[in-house]
Coordinates of C-alpha atoms and ligand atoms in Angstrom, one line a residue:
X1 CA 18.4 10.2 -10.6
X2 CA 14.9 11.5 -11.4
X3 CA 12.2 9.0 -10.9
X4 CA 10.6 7.9 -14.2
X5 CA 6.8 8.7 -14.3
X6 CA 4.4 5.8 -14.4
X7 CA 1.4 5.9 -16.8
X8 CA -1.3 3.3 -15.9
X9 CA -2.7 1.7 -19.1
X10 CA -5.1 -1.3 -19.6
X11 CA -4.0 -2.2 -23.1
X12 CA -0.4 -2.0 -24.5
X13 CA 0.1 0.8 -27.1
X14 CA 0.7 -0.4 -30.6
X15 CA 4.4 -0.4 -31.7
X16 CA 7.4 -1.1 -29.6
X17 CA 8.2 0.8 -26.5
X18 CA 11.2 3.1 -26.3
X19 CA 12.9 1.2 -23.5
X20 CA 13.2 -2.4 -22.6
X21 CA 10.0 -3.9 -21.2
X22 CA 9.8 -4.9 -17.5
X23 CA 8.1 -8.2 -16.4
X24 CA 6.9 -8.5 -12.8
X25 CA 6.4 -12.1 -12.0
X26 CA 4.0 -12.4 -9.0
X27 CA 3.2 -15.3 -6.6
X28 CA 1.1 -14.1 -3.7
X29 CA 3.0 -11.2 -2.2
X30 CA 6.3 -12.2 -3.8
X31 CA 7.7 -10.6 -6.9
X32 CA 10.6 -11.0 -9.4
X33 CA 11.4 -8.1 -11.6
X34 CA 13.2 -8.7 -15.0
X35 CA 14.1 -6.3 -17.8
X36 CA 13.6 -8.3 -21.0
X37 CA 14.3 -7.6 -24.7
X38 CA 10.8 -8.1 -26.0
X39 CA 7.5 -9.4 -24.7
X40 CA 5.1 -11.7 -26.6
X41 CA 1.9 -11.5 -24.6
X42 CA 0.9 -15.0 -25.9
X43 CA 4.0 -16.4 -24.2
X44 CA 3.3 -14.8 -20.8
X45 CA 0.5 -17.3 -20.1
X46 CA -3.1 -16.9 -19.2
X47 CA -2.5 -15.1 -15.9
X48 CA -0.8 -12.0 -17.3
X49 CA -1.8 -8.3 -17.2
X50 CA -0.6 -5.2 -18.9
X51 CA 0.1 -2.5 -16.3
X52 CA 1.2 0.6 -18.2
X53 CA 4.4 2.3 -18.9
X54 CA 7.2 3.3 -16.6
X55 CA 9.1 6.0 -18.5
X56 CA 9.4 4.3 -21.9
X57 CA 9.2 0.7 -20.6
X58 CA 6.1 -1.4 -21.0
X59 CA 5.3 -3.1 -17.7
X60 CA 3.7 -6.6 -17.5
X61 CA 2.5 -8.7 -14.6
X62 CA 2.6 -12.5 -14.7
X63 CA 0.7 -14.5 -12.2
X64 CA 2.5 -17.8 -11.4
X65 CA 0.6 -18.6 -8.3
X66 CA -0.4 -22.3 -8.4
X67 CA 2.1 -23.0 -11.1
X68 CA 5.0 -25.4 -10.6
X69 CA 8.1 -24.0 -9.0
X70 CA 8.7 -20.8 -11.0
X71 CA 12.1 -20.5 -12.7
X72 CA 12.9 -17.1 -11.2
X73 CA 13.8 -16.1 -7.6
X74 CA 10.9 -14.4 -6.0
X75 CA 11.3 -11.8 -3.2
X76 CA 8.7 -10.6 -0.7
X77 CA 7.4 -7.2 -1.9
X78 CA 8.5 -5.5 1.4
X79 CA 12.1 -6.8 1.0
X80 CA 12.1 -6.0 -2.7
X81 CA 12.2 -2.3 -1.8
X82 CA 16.0 -2.6 -1.0
X83 CA 16.7 -4.0 -4.5
X84 CA 14.9 -1.8 -7.0
X85 CA 14.2 1.9 -7.5
X86 CA 11.3 3.6 -5.7
X87 CA 9.4 3.9 -9.0
X88 CA 9.9 0.2 -9.8
X89 CA 8.8 -0.8 -6.3
X90 CA 5.6 1.1 -6.7
X91 CA 4.9 -0.7 -10.0
X92 CA 5.6 -4.0 -8.2
X93 CA 3.0 -3.0 -5.7
X94 CA 0.5 -2.4 -8.4
X95 CA 1.4 -5.8 -10.0
X96 CA 0.8 -7.7 -6.7
X97 CA -2.5 -5.9 -6.1
X98 CA -3.9 -6.3 -9.6
X99 CA -2.8 -10.0 -9.8
X100 CA -4.4 -10.7 -6.5
X101 CA -7.5 -8.8 -7.4
X102 CA -8.0 -10.8 -10.5
X103 CA -7.2 -14.1 -8.8
X104 CA -9.8 -13.4 -6.1
X105 CA -12.5 -12.1 -8.5
X106 CA -12.8 -15.1 -10.8
X107 CA -16.4 -15.6 -9.7
X108 CA -19.2 -13.1 -9.1
X109 CA -19.7 -12.0 -5.5
X110 CA -23.5 -11.8 -6.1
X111 CA -24.5 -14.8 -8.2
X112 CA -21.3 -16.9 -8.2
X113 CA -21.1 -16.9 -12.0
X114 CA -17.8 -16.7 -13.8
X115 CA -16.3 -13.3 -14.5
X116 CA -14.4 -11.9 -17.5
X117 CA -12.0 -9.0 -18.0
X118 CA -13.8 -6.0 -19.4
X119 CA -12.1 -4.8 -22.6
X120 CA -10.4 -1.4 -22.3
X121 CA -11.2 -1.1 -18.6
X122 CA -9.6 -2.1 -15.3
X123 CA -12.6 -4.1 -14.4
X124 CA -14.1 -7.6 -14.3
X125 CA -17.7 -8.4 -15.1
X126 CA -20.0 -11.3 -14.3
X127 CA -20.9 -13.2 -17.5
X128 CA -24.4 -14.0 -16.0
X129 CA -25.7 -11.0 -14.0
X130 CA -23.2 -8.3 -15.4
X131 CA -22.1 -7.2 -11.9
X132 CA -18.8 -5.2 -12.2
X133 CA -15.8 -5.6 -9.9
X134 CA -13.0 -3.0 -9.7
X135 CA -9.6 -3.3 -8.1
X136 CA -10.0 -3.1 -4.4
X137 CA -8.5 -0.3 -2.3
X138 CA -8.9 0.1 1.5
X139 CA -8.2 3.6 2.6
X140 CA -6.5 3.9 6.0
X141 CA -5.6 7.0 8.0
X142 CA -2.2 7.2 9.8
X143 CA -1.6 10.0 12.3
X144 CA 1.1 11.6 14.3
X145 CA -0.3 13.4 17.3
X146 CA 1.8 16.1 18.9
X147 CA 1.5 18.3 22.0
X148 CA 2.2 22.1 22.2
X149 CA 5.6 21.3 23.9
X150 CA 6.7 19.4 20.8
X151 CA 6.4 15.9 22.2
X152 CA 4.8 13.3 19.8
X153 CA 2.6 10.3 20.7
X154 CA 4.1 7.0 19.5
X155 CA 2.5 3.6 20.1
X156 CA 3.6 0.0 19.9
X157 CA 1.2 -2.3 18.1
X158 CA 0.5 -5.6 19.9
X159 CA 0.7 -7.5 16.7
X160 CA 4.2 -6.3 15.6
X161 CA 6.9 -8.9 16.1
X162 CA 9.5 -6.2 16.8
X163 CA 9.5 -3.7 19.7
X164 CA 8.8 -0.7 17.4
X165 CA 6.9 2.5 18.1
X166 CA 5.0 4.3 15.3
X167 CA 2.0 6.5 14.5
X168 CA -1.6 5.5 15.1
X169 CA -3.4 4.0 12.1
X170 CA -6.7 2.4 11.2
X171 CA -9.1 1.8 8.3
X172 CA -11.7 4.4 7.3
X173 CA -15.2 3.1 7.8
X174 CA -18.1 3.4 5.3
X175 CA -19.8 6.8 5.8
X176 CA -16.8 8.4 7.5
X177 CA -14.7 11.4 6.5
X178 CA -11.0 11.1 6.8
X179 CA -11.0 13.6 9.6
X180 CA -13.6 11.6 11.6
X181 CA -11.6 8.5 11.0
X182 CA -8.4 10.1 12.5
X183 CA -10.3 11.4 15.6
X184 CA -12.1 8.0 16.1
X185 CA -8.9 5.9 15.7
X186 CA -6.9 8.1 18.1
X187 CA -9.7 8.0 20.7
X188 CA -10.3 4.3 20.4
X189 CA -6.6 3.3 20.5
X190 CA -5.1 5.6 23.1
X191 CA -8.1 7.4 24.7
X192 CA -7.2 11.0 23.9
X193 CA -9.0 13.7 22.0
X194 CA -7.4 15.7 19.2
X195 CA -8.0 19.2 17.8
X196 CA -6.8 20.4 14.4
X197 CA -6.0 17.7 11.8
X198 CA -3.8 18.5 8.8
X199 CA -3.2 16.3 5.7
X200 CA 0.5 15.5 5.2
X201 CA 0.6 13.1 2.3
X202 CA -0.2 9.6 1.1
X203 CA 1.4 6.3 0.2
X204 CA 0.1 3.2 -1.6
X205 CA 0.5 0.3 0.8
X206 CA 0.0 -2.9 -1.1
X207 CA -0.1 -5.2 2.1
X208 CA -2.5 -6.3 0.8
X209 CA -4.4 -3.4 -0.7
X210 CA -4.4 -0.2 1.4
X211 CA -3.9 3.4 0.6
X212 CA -2.3 5.1 3.7
X213 CA -3.4 8.7 4.1
X214 CA -1.1 10.6 6.5
X215 CA -2.1 13.3 9.0
X216 CA -0.7 15.5 11.7
X217 CA -3.0 16.0 14.6
X218 CA -2.8 18.4 17.6
X219 CA -3.4 17.0 21.0
X220 CA -6.5 18.6 22.7
X221 CA -7.4 16.7 25.9
X222 CA -7.3 13.4 27.8
X223 CA -4.7 11.0 29.2
X224 CA -3.2 8.1 27.4
X225 CA -5.2 4.9 28.0
X226 CA -4.3 2.2 25.5
X227 CA -6.9 -0.2 24.3
X228 CA -4.7 -3.1 25.2
X229 CA -5.9 -5.1 22.2
X230 CA -4.5 -3.3 19.1
X231 CA -2.1 -1.1 21.0
X232 CA 0.2 -2.6 23.7
X233 CA 1.8 0.6 24.9
X234 CA 1.9 4.3 24.0
X235 CA 3.7 7.3 25.3
X236 CA 4.8 10.9 24.6
X237 CA 8.3 11.1 23.2
X238 CA 10.7 14.0 22.5
X239 CA 13.2 14.0 19.6
X240 CA 16.2 13.4 21.9
X241 CA 14.8 10.2 23.5
X242 CA 13.3 8.3 20.6
X243 CA 12.3 4.6 20.8
X244 CA 12.9 2.2 17.8
X245 CA 10.9 3.7 14.9
X246 CA 9.7 2.2 11.5
X247 CA 12.1 1.9 8.5
X248 CA 12.3 4.6 5.9
X249 CA 10.0 2.9 3.3
X250 CA 6.8 3.8 5.2
X251 CA 4.8 7.0 5.5
X252 CA 4.9 6.5 9.3
X253 CA 8.6 7.1 9.2
X254 CA 8.1 10.2 6.9
X255 CA 5.6 11.7 9.4
X256 CA 8.1 11.0 12.2
X257 CA 11.0 12.4 10.3
X258 CA 9.1 15.6 9.5
X259 CA 8.3 16.1 13.1
X260 CA 12.0 15.5 14.1
X261 CA 13.1 18.1 11.5
X262 CA 10.6 20.6 12.9
X263 CA 11.6 20.2 16.5
Ligands
ZN301 ZN1 -23.2 -12.5 -11.2

């Protein structure tokens, strides 16, 4: 089935949408998705946001954090991936991020005054000093490093509860290019130097508000020397002796799958 395109909008278009509206009920990182007959914004409560249209369906987010026990069954966003379409899951990620953004920006970061939604924009503004706040995104690079013999470097993160090996990843720092971030993260985490870096694709990663930017990097020099803090172990692997790798919903798995297909 072709994925329905999503059009982000701040205000609902006038008139009824072609398809049944979708309501994403959000509590922290937990979501419930319901297809409903109609939506009356006044009945969605104060903590609601219009998100845009998925195909012909208006999409709404409702914040029930802090409310009494909600009357719907909420699912962690990560687990929801198995229950809904890819397009719906991406909108659920938007819903979680925008609800959390609004919840954590009720007061100005500069003067502490109350904020208000800016009409017609995805922004909040301080009522006192007029400082604007926009939805927060933290860009992170994720990299698969390979050697000329085809082997790929996979690492086990010390914080992961499961013994899984994946690509190297880290946040982009202010003032840094993506290519610099890739080279710095690889050197910091496993002590090797890389040569050519090539962009492979990206993925919204709403845990809690990242954008993962995927790269392939060619090994240049150095021996693996893990930092022992973020990375517990790392090694070169060939496609016929793979360790446990991440599930298919992540761009890490996509980078690894592309390497497997090419080797
Ligand atoms: Zn202010």
